[in-house]
Amino acid sequence: MATIAAVSPQDIRDARKEHDKLRERDLADKLGISEAHLVAAHVGQGVTRLQADIDALFASFERLGEVMALTRNPSCVIEKVGQYANYTPGPHASMVVNEEIDLRMFGSHWVHAFAVEKVTDKGTKRSIQVFDAAGDAVHKVHLRDASVLEEWDSIVDALKSADQGDEITTEARKPVDGPKGDPEKADKLRTEWDKMSDTHQFLIMTRKMKMNRLGAYRIAGAPYARRIAPKSVETLLHRAAEKTVPIMIFVGNAGCIEIHTGPVSRIVDMGPWINVLDPGHDLHLRKDHIAEVYAVTKSTRRGPAISVEAFDAEGMLIAQFFGVTKDPEAAAAWAALIAELEADFAELAA
């Protein structure tokens, strides 16, 4: 059902001034509104509503040169610095693939878009922020000192929406799709799993059997999916850094998946967060949100694809970690790292 925030735009603006040190998402949660409502309340005061046309947005992103790309879900944030080169549109999914920024986008979830200019002690910060129908962040593009600032005004003018109101209508957030599995189909699941030649076939396979990712992992068992302790994710990042094993990290939401490929070096624990703080790549993961973790092996033409996948208590996928299979030496190092991780953190299946 479509709704307008119960808190008025003026009340939202007053709360922003009162809690100017709070992050936008935290303030929105405090007020009981979506982050998109918080941003929209400032239209005309540093915020401009844009058309949420994914093709037009990505054509504009490329003109900005070096930027920071940010994608998040409630438990994890990934940030990559680079340029939006090599955009490929699609009717259902689009993508950007280059060495720094690697994205998969699902345009039906790109519903509300804003250009944001925020005055800070360090100067004016500029970003383009996109939200889904529920008002949750899908993807954000933050300008940097090296960005092509001269393009900003013309991009905002070209994408500017006819509607510049400070209220938006959102839909109720869809509940998390919890684990769906059918133990009676366990043998069929394992038989079809053995036939896979590409990781992308996995979701097609489970969908046909009316299962989902977590439900299938719970049923398949070893050697397909082995449950390991939540703490294994934190240890994985530390050991990958210590052993200089390159990895792939996938973080996303329904509208966008962002991928890091390469090494991780500086791993920092801060309270409930485990962070990667590397040049050009930051990752912020809530350790206390991790409820289930699986080491998963899927067959591909290049050999086994081994992943570590973390889920929250409701069954939402938080993040996935893969090896870099294009490099045989790196793939072998990754397999050894995961075997070590499983030996240290094996758990009984649910």
mmCIF file of C-alpha atoms in Angstrom:
data_model
loop_
_atom_site.group_PDB
_atom_site.id
_atom_site.type_symbol
_atom_site.label_atom_id
_atom_site.label_comp_id
_atom_site.label_asym_id
_atom_site.label_seq_id
_atom_site.Cartn_x
_atom_site.Cartn_y
_atom_site.Cartn_z
ATOM 1 C CA MET A 1 0.000 0.000 0.000
ATOM 2 C CA ALA A 2 1.332 3.456 -0.900
ATOM 3 C CA THR A 3 1.994 5.823 1.997
ATOM 4 C CA ILE A 4 3.301 9.305 2.756
ATOM 5 C CA ALA A 5 5.517 9.684 5.832
ATOM 6 C CA ALA A 6 3.586 10.477 9.018
ATOM 7 C CA VAL A 7 6.301 13.004 9.907
ATOM 8 C CA SER A 8 5.945 16.297 8.000
ATOM 9 C CA PRO A 9 8.802 17.599 5.805
ATOM 10 C CA GLN A 10 9.240 20.538 8.199
ATOM 11 C CA ASP A 11 9.528 18.190 11.179
ATOM 12 C CA ILE A 12 12.061 16.122 9.251
ATOM 13 C CA ARG A 13 14.126 19.216 8.473
ATOM 14 C CA ASP A 14 13.986 20.304 12.120
ATOM 15 C CA ALA A 15 15.138 16.859 13.230
ATOM 16 C CA ARG A 16 17.994 16.981 10.732
ATOM 17 C CA LYS A 17 19.223 20.240 12.281
ATOM 18 C CA GLU A 18 18.858 18.873 15.799
ATOM 19 C CA HIS A 19 20.700 15.639 15.000
ATOM 20 C CA ASP A 20 23.179 16.940 12.440
ATOM 21 C CA LYS A 21 25.845 14.384 13.411
ATOM 22 C CA LEU A 22 23.633 11.343 12.785
ATOM 23 C CA ARG A 23 23.991 9.455 9.524
ATOM 24 C CA GLU A 24 20.968 9.766 7.232
ATOM 25 C CA ARG A 25 19.920 6.144 7.588
ATOM 26 C CA ASP A 26 20.204 6.273 11.391
ATOM 27 C CA LEU A 27 18.135 9.468 11.566
ATOM 28 C CA ALA A 28 15.492 7.996 9.275
ATOM 29 C CA ASP A 29 15.239 4.949 11.536
ATOM 30 C CA LYS A 30 14.993 7.220 14.581
ATOM 31 C CA LEU A 31 12.088 9.112 12.982
ATOM 32 C CA GLY A 32 10.381 5.960 11.725
ATOM 33 C CA ILE A 33 10.585 7.020 8.085
ATOM 34 C CA SER A 34 12.446 5.818 5.024
ATOM 35 C CA GLU A 35 15.740 7.384 4.008
ATOM 36 C CA ALA A 36 14.097 8.609 0.794
ATOM 37 C CA HIS A 37 11.533 10.570 2.857
ATOM 38 C CA LEU A 38 14.408 12.199 4.725
ATOM 39 C CA VAL A 39 16.149 13.235 1.512
ATOM 40 C CA ALA A 40 12.929 14.373 -0.199
ATOM 41 C CA ALA A 41 12.090 16.671 2.733
ATOM 42 C CA HIS A 42 15.085 18.794 1.699
ATOM 43 C CA VAL A 43 14.062 19.301 -1.944
ATOM 44 C CA GLY A 44 14.754 22.939 -2.765
ATOM 45 C CA GLN A 45 17.300 23.111 0.051
ATOM 46 C CA GLY A 46 20.283 21.431 -1.527
ATOM 47 C CA VAL A 47 18.273 18.535 -2.966
ATOM 48 C CA THR A 48 16.807 18.175 -6.477
ATOM 49 C CA ARG A 49 14.447 15.411 -7.511
ATOM 50 C CA LEU A 50 15.650 13.571 -10.612
ATOM 51 C CA GLN A 51 14.051 11.225 -13.102
ATOM 52 C CA ALA A 52 14.915 7.665 -12.046
ATOM 53 C CA ASP A 53 15.731 6.576 -15.609
ATOM 54 C CA ILE A 54 18.530 4.067 -15.205
ATOM 55 C CA ASP A 55 19.985 4.517 -18.709
ATOM 56 C CA ALA A 56 20.047 8.313 -18.411
ATOM 57 C CA LEU A 57 21.520 8.115 -14.917
ATOM 58 C CA PHE A 58 24.398 5.890 -15.966
ATOM 59 C CA ALA A 59 25.176 8.024 -18.999
ATOM 60 C CA SER A 60 25.489 10.917 -16.546
ATOM 61 C CA PHE A 61 27.565 8.973 -14.021
ATOM 62 C CA GLU A 62 30.197 8.298 -16.685
ATOM 63 C CA ARG A 63 30.554 12.042 -17.341
ATOM 64 C CA LEU A 64 31.526 12.641 -13.706
ATOM 65 C CA GLY A 65 34.868 10.848 -14.001
ATOM 66 C CA GLU A 66 36.276 9.428 -10.765
ATOM 67 C CA VAL A 67 33.583 8.952 -8.120
ATOM 68 C CA MET A 68 32.758 6.627 -5.231
ATOM 69 C CA ALA A 69 30.070 3.999 -5.877
ATOM 70 C CA LEU A 70 28.140 2.839 -2.808
ATOM 71 C CA THR A 71 25.708 -0.052 -2.466
ATOM 72 C CA ARG A 72 24.234 -1.315 0.787
ATOM 73 C CA ASN A 73 21.749 -3.494 2.556
ATOM 74 C CA PRO A 74 20.782 -3.234 6.243
ATOM 75 C CA SER A 75 23.868 -5.184 7.349
ATOM 76 C CA CYS A 76 26.635 -4.353 4.891
ATOM 77 C CA VAL A 77 27.978 -1.419 2.860
ATOM 78 C CA ILE A 78 30.465 -1.612 -0.007
ATOM 79 C CA GLU A 79 32.223 1.428 -1.493
ATOM 80 C CA LYS A 80 34.433 1.434 -4.596
ATOM 81 C CA VAL A 81 36.301 4.335 -6.193
ATOM 82 C CA GLY A 82 36.494 4.463 -9.968
ATOM 83 C CA GLN A 83 34.686 5.500 -13.136
ATOM 84 C CA TYR A 84 31.375 4.294 -14.566
ATOM 85 C CA ALA A 85 32.828 2.969 -17.805
ATOM 86 C CA ASN A 86 31.377 0.121 -19.910
ATOM 87 C CA TYR A 87 27.692 0.399 -19.093
ATOM 88 C CA THR A 88 25.495 -2.233 -20.749
ATOM 89 C CA PRO A 89 21.700 -1.726 -20.598
ATOM 90 C CA GLY A 90 19.179 -4.548 -20.480
ATOM 91 C CA PRO A 91 15.398 -4.974 -20.259
ATOM 92 C CA HIS A 92 15.580 -6.576 -16.810
ATOM 93 C CA ALA A 93 19.205 -6.212 -15.717
ATOM 94 C CA SER A 94 21.959 -3.776 -16.640
ATOM 95 C CA MET A 95 25.615 -3.785 -15.718
ATOM 96 C CA VAL A 96 28.820 -1.825 -15.429
ATOM 97 C CA VAL A 97 31.998 -3.881 -15.681
ATOM 98 C CA ASN A 98 35.459 -2.452 -15.343
ATOM 99 C CA GLU A 99 38.453 -2.985 -13.102
ATOM 100 C CA GLU A 100 37.303 -0.582 -10.374
ATOM 101 C CA ILE A 101 33.489 -0.526 -10.537
ATOM 102 C CA ASP A 102 31.582 -3.758 -11.142
ATOM 103 C CA LEU A 103 27.780 -3.576 -10.813
ATOM 104 C CA ARG A 104 24.629 -5.494 -11.676
ATOM 105 C CA MET A 105 21.485 -3.318 -11.640
ATOM 106 C CA PHE A 106 17.794 -4.247 -11.739
ATOM 107 C CA GLY A 107 16.020 -1.167 -13.044
ATOM 108 C CA SER A 108 12.515 -1.930 -11.794
ATOM 109 C CA HIS A 109 13.768 -1.112 -8.288
ATOM 110 C CA TRP A 110 15.183 2.295 -9.291
ATOM 111 C CA VAL A 111 12.151 4.391 -8.317
ATOM 112 C CA HIS A 112 13.208 7.648 -6.587
ATOM 113 C CA ALA A 113 16.352 9.621 -7.475
ATOM 114 C CA PHE A 114 17.862 12.792 -6.039
ATOM 115 C CA ALA A 115 20.853 15.055 -6.563
ATOM 116 C CA VAL A 116 22.143 16.060 -3.136
ATOM 117 C CA GLU A 117 24.429 18.963 -2.238
ATOM 118 C CA LYS A 118 25.391 19.085 1.435
ATOM 119 C CA VAL A 119 27.477 21.882 2.938
ATOM 120 C CA THR A 120 30.020 20.567 5.474
ATOM 121 C CA ASP A 121 33.081 21.870 7.290
ATOM 122 C CA LYS A 122 35.155 20.288 4.515
ATOM 123 C CA GLY A 123 33.226 21.903 1.675
ATOM 124 C CA THR A 124 30.159 20.956 -0.346
ATOM 125 C CA LYS A 125 29.583 17.231 -0.751
ATOM 126 C CA ARG A 126 27.679 16.183 -3.876
ATOM 127 C CA SER A 127 25.979 12.883 -4.594
ATOM 128 C CA ILE A 128 23.262 11.234 -6.661
ATOM 129 C CA GLN A 129 21.134 8.879 -4.591
ATOM 130 C CA VAL A 130 18.630 6.286 -5.794
ATOM 131 C CA PHE A 131 15.953 4.561 -3.714
ATOM 132 C CA ASP A 132 13.455 1.774 -4.269
ATOM 133 C CA ALA A 133 9.667 1.847 -3.948
ATOM 134 C CA ALA A 134 9.911 1.466 -0.161
ATOM 135 C CA GLY A 135 12.333 4.390 0.073
ATOM 136 C CA ASP A 136 15.369 2.238 0.870
ATOM 137 C CA ALA A 137 18.719 3.093 -0.712
ATOM 138 C CA VAL A 138 19.542 1.134 -3.868
ATOM 139 C CA HIS A 139 22.740 2.896 -5.010
ATOM 140 C CA LYS A 140 24.609 6.152 -4.391
ATOM 141 C CA VAL A 141 27.280 7.986 -6.354
ATOM 142 C CA HIS A 142 29.489 10.357 -4.346
ATOM 143 C CA LEU A 143 31.674 12.914 -6.070
ATOM 144 C CA ARG A 144 35.317 13.243 -5.030
ATOM 145 C CA ASP A 145 38.019 15.869 -5.403
ATOM 146 C CA ALA A 146 39.044 14.275 -8.711
ATOM 147 C CA SER A 147 35.489 14.223 -10.131
ATOM 148 C CA VAL A 148 34.538 16.371 -13.124
ATOM 149 C CA LEU A 149 32.614 18.967 -11.138
ATOM 150 C CA GLU A 150 32.016 21.066 -14.260
ATOM 151 C CA GLU A 151 29.488 18.444 -15.425
ATOM 152 C CA TRP A 152 27.391 18.543 -12.258
ATOM 153 C CA ASP A 153 25.020 21.418 -13.038
ATOM 154 C CA SER A 154 24.241 20.304 -16.574
ATOM 155 C CA ILE A 155 23.597 16.726 -15.382
ATOM 156 C CA VAL A 156 21.197 17.894 -12.677
ATOM 157 C CA ASP A 157 19.390 20.187 -15.143
ATOM 158 C CA ALA A 158 19.044 17.412 -17.726
ATOM 159 C CA LEU A 159 17.746 14.837 -15.244
ATOM 160 C CA LYS A 160 15.601 17.208 -13.183
ATOM 161 C CA SER A 161 12.079 15.914 -12.539
ATOM 162 C CA ALA A 162 9.024 18.069 -13.205
ATOM 163 C CA ASP A 163 7.903 17.210 -9.670
ATOM 164 C CA GLN A 164 9.979 19.108 -7.116
ATOM 165 C CA GLY A 165 7.707 18.511 -4.120
ATOM 166 C CA ASP A 166 9.229 17.759 -0.726
ATOM 167 C CA GLU A 167 7.014 14.736 -0.034
ATOM 168 C CA ILE A 168 7.153 11.342 -1.694
ATOM 169 C CA THR A 169 4.860 8.347 -1.706
ATOM 170 C CA THR A 170 6.401 4.991 -0.861
ATOM 171 C CA GLU A 171 5.161 1.433 -0.664
ATOM 172 C CA ALA A 172 5.383 -0.929 2.295
ATOM 173 C CA ARG A 173 8.722 -2.691 2.465
ATOM 174 C CA LYS A 174 8.409 -6.277 1.258
ATOM 175 C CA PRO A 175 9.219 -8.839 3.943
ATOM 176 C CA VAL A 176 12.448 -10.799 3.633
ATOM 177 C CA ASP A 177 12.020 -14.004 1.679
ATOM 178 C CA GLY A 178 12.921 -16.491 4.424
ATOM 179 C CA PRO A 179 14.360 -19.945 3.742
ATOM 180 C CA LYS A 180 12.255 -22.041 1.372
ATOM 181 C CA GLY A 181 13.106 -25.686 0.963
ATOM 182 C CA ASP A 182 11.520 -29.062 0.463
ATOM 183 C CA PRO A 183 13.332 -31.953 2.204
ATOM 184 C CA GLU A 184 11.432 -34.442 0.052
ATOM 185 C CA LYS A 185 13.273 -33.024 -2.978
ATOM 186 C CA ALA A 186 16.728 -33.335 -1.399
ATOM 187 C CA ASP A 187 17.893 -36.106 -3.746
ATOM 188 C CA LYS A 188 16.602 -34.256 -6.811
ATOM 189 C CA LEU A 189 18.313 -31.065 -5.619
ATOM 190 C CA ARG A 190 21.670 -32.839 -5.303
ATOM 191 C CA THR A 191 21.262 -34.541 -8.678
ATOM 192 C CA GLU A 192 20.523 -31.246 -10.428
ATOM 193 C CA TRP A 193 23.318 -29.531 -8.485
ATOM 194 C CA ASP A 194 25.801 -32.037 -9.930
ATOM 195 C CA LYS A 195 24.714 -31.060 -13.448
ATOM 196 C CA MET A 196 25.536 -27.353 -13.080
ATOM 197 C CA SER A 197 28.231 -25.868 -15.301
ATOM 198 C CA ASP A 198 27.772 -22.220 -14.284
ATOM 199 C CA THR A 199 26.938 -20.571 -10.949
ATOM 200 C CA HIS A 200 24.145 -18.573 -12.613
ATOM 201 C CA GLN A 201 22.230 -21.815 -13.123
ATOM 202 C CA PHE A 202 21.785 -22.235 -9.382
ATOM 203 C CA LEU A 203 18.882 -19.822 -8.871
ATOM 204 C CA ILE A 204 17.111 -21.137 -11.979
ATOM 205 C CA MET A 205 17.431 -24.648 -10.568
ATOM 206 C CA THR A 206 16.122 -23.768 -7.114
ATOM 207 C CA ARG A 207 13.287 -21.666 -8.520
ATOM 208 C CA LYS A 208 12.052 -24.627 -10.559
ATOM 209 C CA MET A 209 11.948 -26.672 -7.345
ATOM 210 C CA LYS A 210 10.164 -23.859 -5.466
ATOM 211 C CA MET A 211 13.151 -23.324 -3.179
ATOM 212 C CA ASN A 212 15.455 -20.377 -2.586
ATOM 213 C CA ARG A 213 19.136 -20.020 -1.852
ATOM 214 C CA LEU A 214 19.133 -20.500 1.916
ATOM 215 C CA GLY A 215 16.472 -23.193 1.823
ATOM 216 C CA ALA A 216 18.525 -25.181 -0.679
ATOM 217 C CA TYR A 217 21.712 -24.804 1.356
ATOM 218 C CA ARG A 218 20.005 -26.127 4.469
ATOM 219 C CA ILE A 219 18.748 -29.207 2.621
ATOM 220 C CA ALA A 220 21.660 -30.057 0.324
ATOM 221 C CA GLY A 221 24.277 -30.600 3.026
ATOM 222 C CA ALA A 222 27.872 -31.650 2.382
ATOM 223 C CA PRO A 223 29.660 -31.675 0.017
ATOM 224 C CA TYR A 224 27.445 -28.990 -1.546
ATOM 225 C CA ALA A 225 26.787 -26.605 1.359
ATOM 226 C CA ARG A 226 28.563 -26.862 4.713
ATOM 227 C CA ARG A 227 27.415 -24.722 7.624
ATOM 228 C CA ILE A 228 30.147 -22.820 9.462
ATOM 229 C CA ALA A 229 30.078 -20.428 12.416
ATOM 230 C CA PRO A 230 29.162 -16.737 11.990
ATOM 231 C CA LYS A 231 32.591 -15.703 13.298
ATOM 232 C CA SER A 232 34.118 -17.374 10.219
ATOM 233 C CA VAL A 233 33.355 -14.296 8.080
ATOM 234 C CA GLU A 234 35.457 -12.039 10.274
ATOM 235 C CA THR A 235 38.267 -14.605 10.296
ATOM 236 C CA LEU A 236 37.997 -15.023 6.521
ATOM 237 C CA LEU A 237 38.739 -11.350 5.919
ATOM 238 C CA HIS A 238 41.652 -11.315 8.353
ATOM 239 C CA ARG A 239 43.211 -14.457 6.852
ATOM 240 C CA ALA A 240 42.705 -13.313 3.254
ATOM 241 C CA ALA A 241 44.619 -10.154 4.155
ATOM 242 C CA GLU A 242 47.359 -12.003 6.039
ATOM 243 C CA LYS A 243 47.845 -14.593 3.288
ATOM 244 C CA THR A 244 47.399 -12.019 0.453
ATOM 245 C CA VAL A 245 44.679 -14.140 -1.156
ATOM 246 C CA PRO A 246 42.623 -12.078 -3.654
ATOM 247 C CA ILE A 247 38.874 -12.422 -3.260
ATOM 248 C CA MET A 248 35.579 -11.371 -4.770
ATOM 249 C CA ILE A 249 33.044 -9.714 -2.462
ATOM 250 C CA PHE A 250 29.400 -9.359 -3.518
ATOM 251 C CA VAL A 251 27.148 -6.962 -1.578
ATOM 252 C CA GLY A 252 23.718 -5.905 -2.729
ATOM 253 C CA ASN A 253 20.004 -5.371 -2.415
ATOM 254 C CA ALA A 254 17.070 -6.078 -4.721
ATOM 255 C CA GLY A 255 18.070 -3.238 -7.072
ATOM 256 C CA CYS A 256 21.856 -3.388 -7.238
ATOM 257 C CA ILE A 257 24.792 -5.714 -6.568
ATOM 258 C CA GLU A 258 28.295 -4.266 -6.236
ATOM 259 C CA ILE A 259 31.417 -6.414 -6.540
ATOM 260 C CA HIS A 260 34.999 -6.042 -5.369
ATOM 261 C CA THR A 261 37.640 -8.218 -7.020
ATOM 262 C CA GLY A 262 41.189 -8.190 -5.708
ATOM 263 C CA PRO A 263 43.113 -8.134 -2.453
ATOM 264 C CA VAL A 264 41.978 -6.897 0.932
ATOM 265 C CA SER A 265 44.651 -5.495 3.200
ATOM 266 C CA ARG A 266 43.591 -3.312 6.112
ATOM 267 C CA ILE A 267 40.990 -5.141 8.197
ATOM 268 C CA VAL A 268 39.730 -3.141 11.180
ATOM 269 C CA ASP A 269 37.300 -4.213 13.919
ATOM 270 C CA MET A 270 35.157 -1.394 15.337
ATOM 271 C CA GLY A 271 32.563 -2.559 17.844
ATOM 272 C CA PRO A 272 29.970 -4.629 15.968
ATOM 273 C CA TRP A 273 31.541 -3.752 12.598
ATOM 274 C CA ILE A 274 34.264 -5.537 10.661
ATOM 275 C CA ASN A 275 35.731 -3.147 8.088
ATOM 276 C CA VAL A 276 37.953 -3.271 5.044
ATOM 277 C CA LEU A 277 39.639 0.132 4.741
ATOM 278 C CA ASP A 278 41.782 -0.048 1.624
ATOM 279 C CA PRO A 279 42.628 2.585 -0.999
ATOM 280 C CA GLY A 280 39.689 2.640 -3.412
ATOM 281 C CA HIS A 281 37.676 0.032 -1.495
ATOM 282 C CA ASP A 282 35.799 0.117 1.814
ATOM 283 C CA LEU A 283 33.569 -2.572 3.267
ATOM 284 C CA HIS A 284 31.518 -2.194 6.464
ATOM 285 C CA LEU A 285 29.848 -5.369 7.754
ATOM 286 C CA ARG A 286 27.767 -5.815 10.920
ATOM 287 C CA LYS A 287 29.143 -8.947 12.543
ATOM 288 C CA ASP A 288 26.269 -9.119 15.000
ATOM 289 C CA HIS A 289 23.740 -9.379 12.161
ATOM 290 C CA ILE A 290 25.217 -12.622 10.840
ATOM 291 C CA ALA A 291 23.080 -15.615 11.846
ATOM 292 C CA GLU A 292 24.007 -18.358 9.348
ATOM 293 C CA VAL A 293 27.065 -18.901 7.164
ATOM 294 C CA TYR A 294 27.672 -21.583 4.552
ATOM 295 C CA ALA A 295 30.716 -22.682 2.602
ATOM 296 C CA VAL A 296 29.237 -23.624 -0.774
ATOM 297 C CA THR A 297 30.688 -25.459 -3.760
ATOM 298 C CA LYS A 298 29.126 -25.184 -7.220
ATOM 299 C CA SER A 299 30.451 -26.751 -10.419
ATOM 300 C CA THR A 300 31.544 -24.546 -13.325
ATOM 301 C CA ARG A 301 33.389 -25.077 -16.590
ATOM 302 C CA ARG A 302 36.492 -23.601 -14.938
ATOM 303 C CA GLY A 303 36.258 -25.910 -11.961
ATOM 304 C CA PRO A 304 34.616 -25.632 -8.528
ATOM 305 C CA ALA A 305 33.352 -22.203 -7.467
ATOM 306 C CA ILE A 306 33.703 -22.072 -3.693
ATOM 307 C CA SER A 307 31.931 -19.335 -1.770
ATOM 308 C CA VAL A 308 31.273 -18.257 1.783
ATOM 309 C CA GLU A 309 27.799 -16.767 2.152
ATOM 310 C CA ALA A 310 26.370 -14.927 5.155
ATOM 311 C CA PHE A 311 22.668 -14.569 6.048
ATOM 312 C CA ASP A 312 20.842 -12.625 8.755
ATOM 313 C CA ALA A 313 18.312 -14.023 11.218
ATOM 314 C CA GLU A 314 15.431 -13.501 8.761
ATOM 315 C CA GLY A 315 17.231 -15.315 5.964
ATOM 316 C CA MET A 316 18.380 -12.266 3.983
ATOM 317 C CA LEU A 317 21.644 -12.645 2.100
ATOM 318 C CA ILE A 318 24.123 -10.147 3.578
ATOM 319 C CA ALA A 319 27.275 -10.819 1.535
ATOM 320 C CA GLN A 320 29.036 -13.449 -0.556
ATOM 321 C CA PHE A 321 32.770 -14.108 -0.799
ATOM 322 C CA PHE A 322 34.322 -16.004 -3.737
ATOM 323 C CA GLY A 323 37.812 -16.816 -4.925
ATOM 324 C CA VAL A 324 39.328 -15.368 -8.102
ATOM 325 C CA THR A 325 38.992 -18.424 -10.338
ATOM 326 C CA LYS A 326 40.616 -16.897 -13.432
ATOM 327 C CA ASP A 327 43.999 -17.236 -11.704
ATOM 328 C CA PRO A 328 44.763 -20.921 -10.922
ATOM 329 C CA GLU A 329 47.235 -20.003 -8.188
ATOM 330 C CA ALA A 330 44.750 -17.636 -6.541
ATOM 331 C CA ALA A 331 41.967 -20.219 -6.871
ATOM 332 C CA ALA A 332 44.111 -22.854 -5.147
ATOM 333 C CA ALA A 333 45.002 -20.433 -2.345
ATOM 334 C CA TRP A 334 41.319 -19.634 -1.882
ATOM 335 C CA ALA A 335 40.348 -23.316 -1.729
ATOM 336 C CA ALA A 336 43.031 -23.912 0.912
ATOM 337 C CA LEU A 337 41.823 -20.914 2.918
ATOM 338 C CA ILE A 338 38.222 -22.167 2.904
ATOM 339 C CA ALA A 339 39.279 -25.698 3.876
ATOM 340 C CA GLU A 340 41.138 -24.214 6.820
ATOM 341 C CA LEU A 341 38.125 -22.092 7.712
ATOM 342 C CA GLU A 342 35.799 -25.101 7.620
ATOM 343 C CA ALA A 343 38.139 -27.102 9.850
ATOM 344 C CA ASP A 344 38.131 -24.311 12.433
ATOM 345 C CA PHE A 345 34.464 -23.263 12.276
ATOM 346 C CA ALA A 346 32.368 -26.272 11.223
ATOM 347 C CA GLU A 347 28.815 -26.308 12.646
ATOM 348 C CA LEU A 348 26.029 -28.840 12.541
ATOM 349 C CA ALA A 349 23.450 -28.176 9.822
ATOM 350 C CA ALA A 350 20.186 -26.516 10.880
#
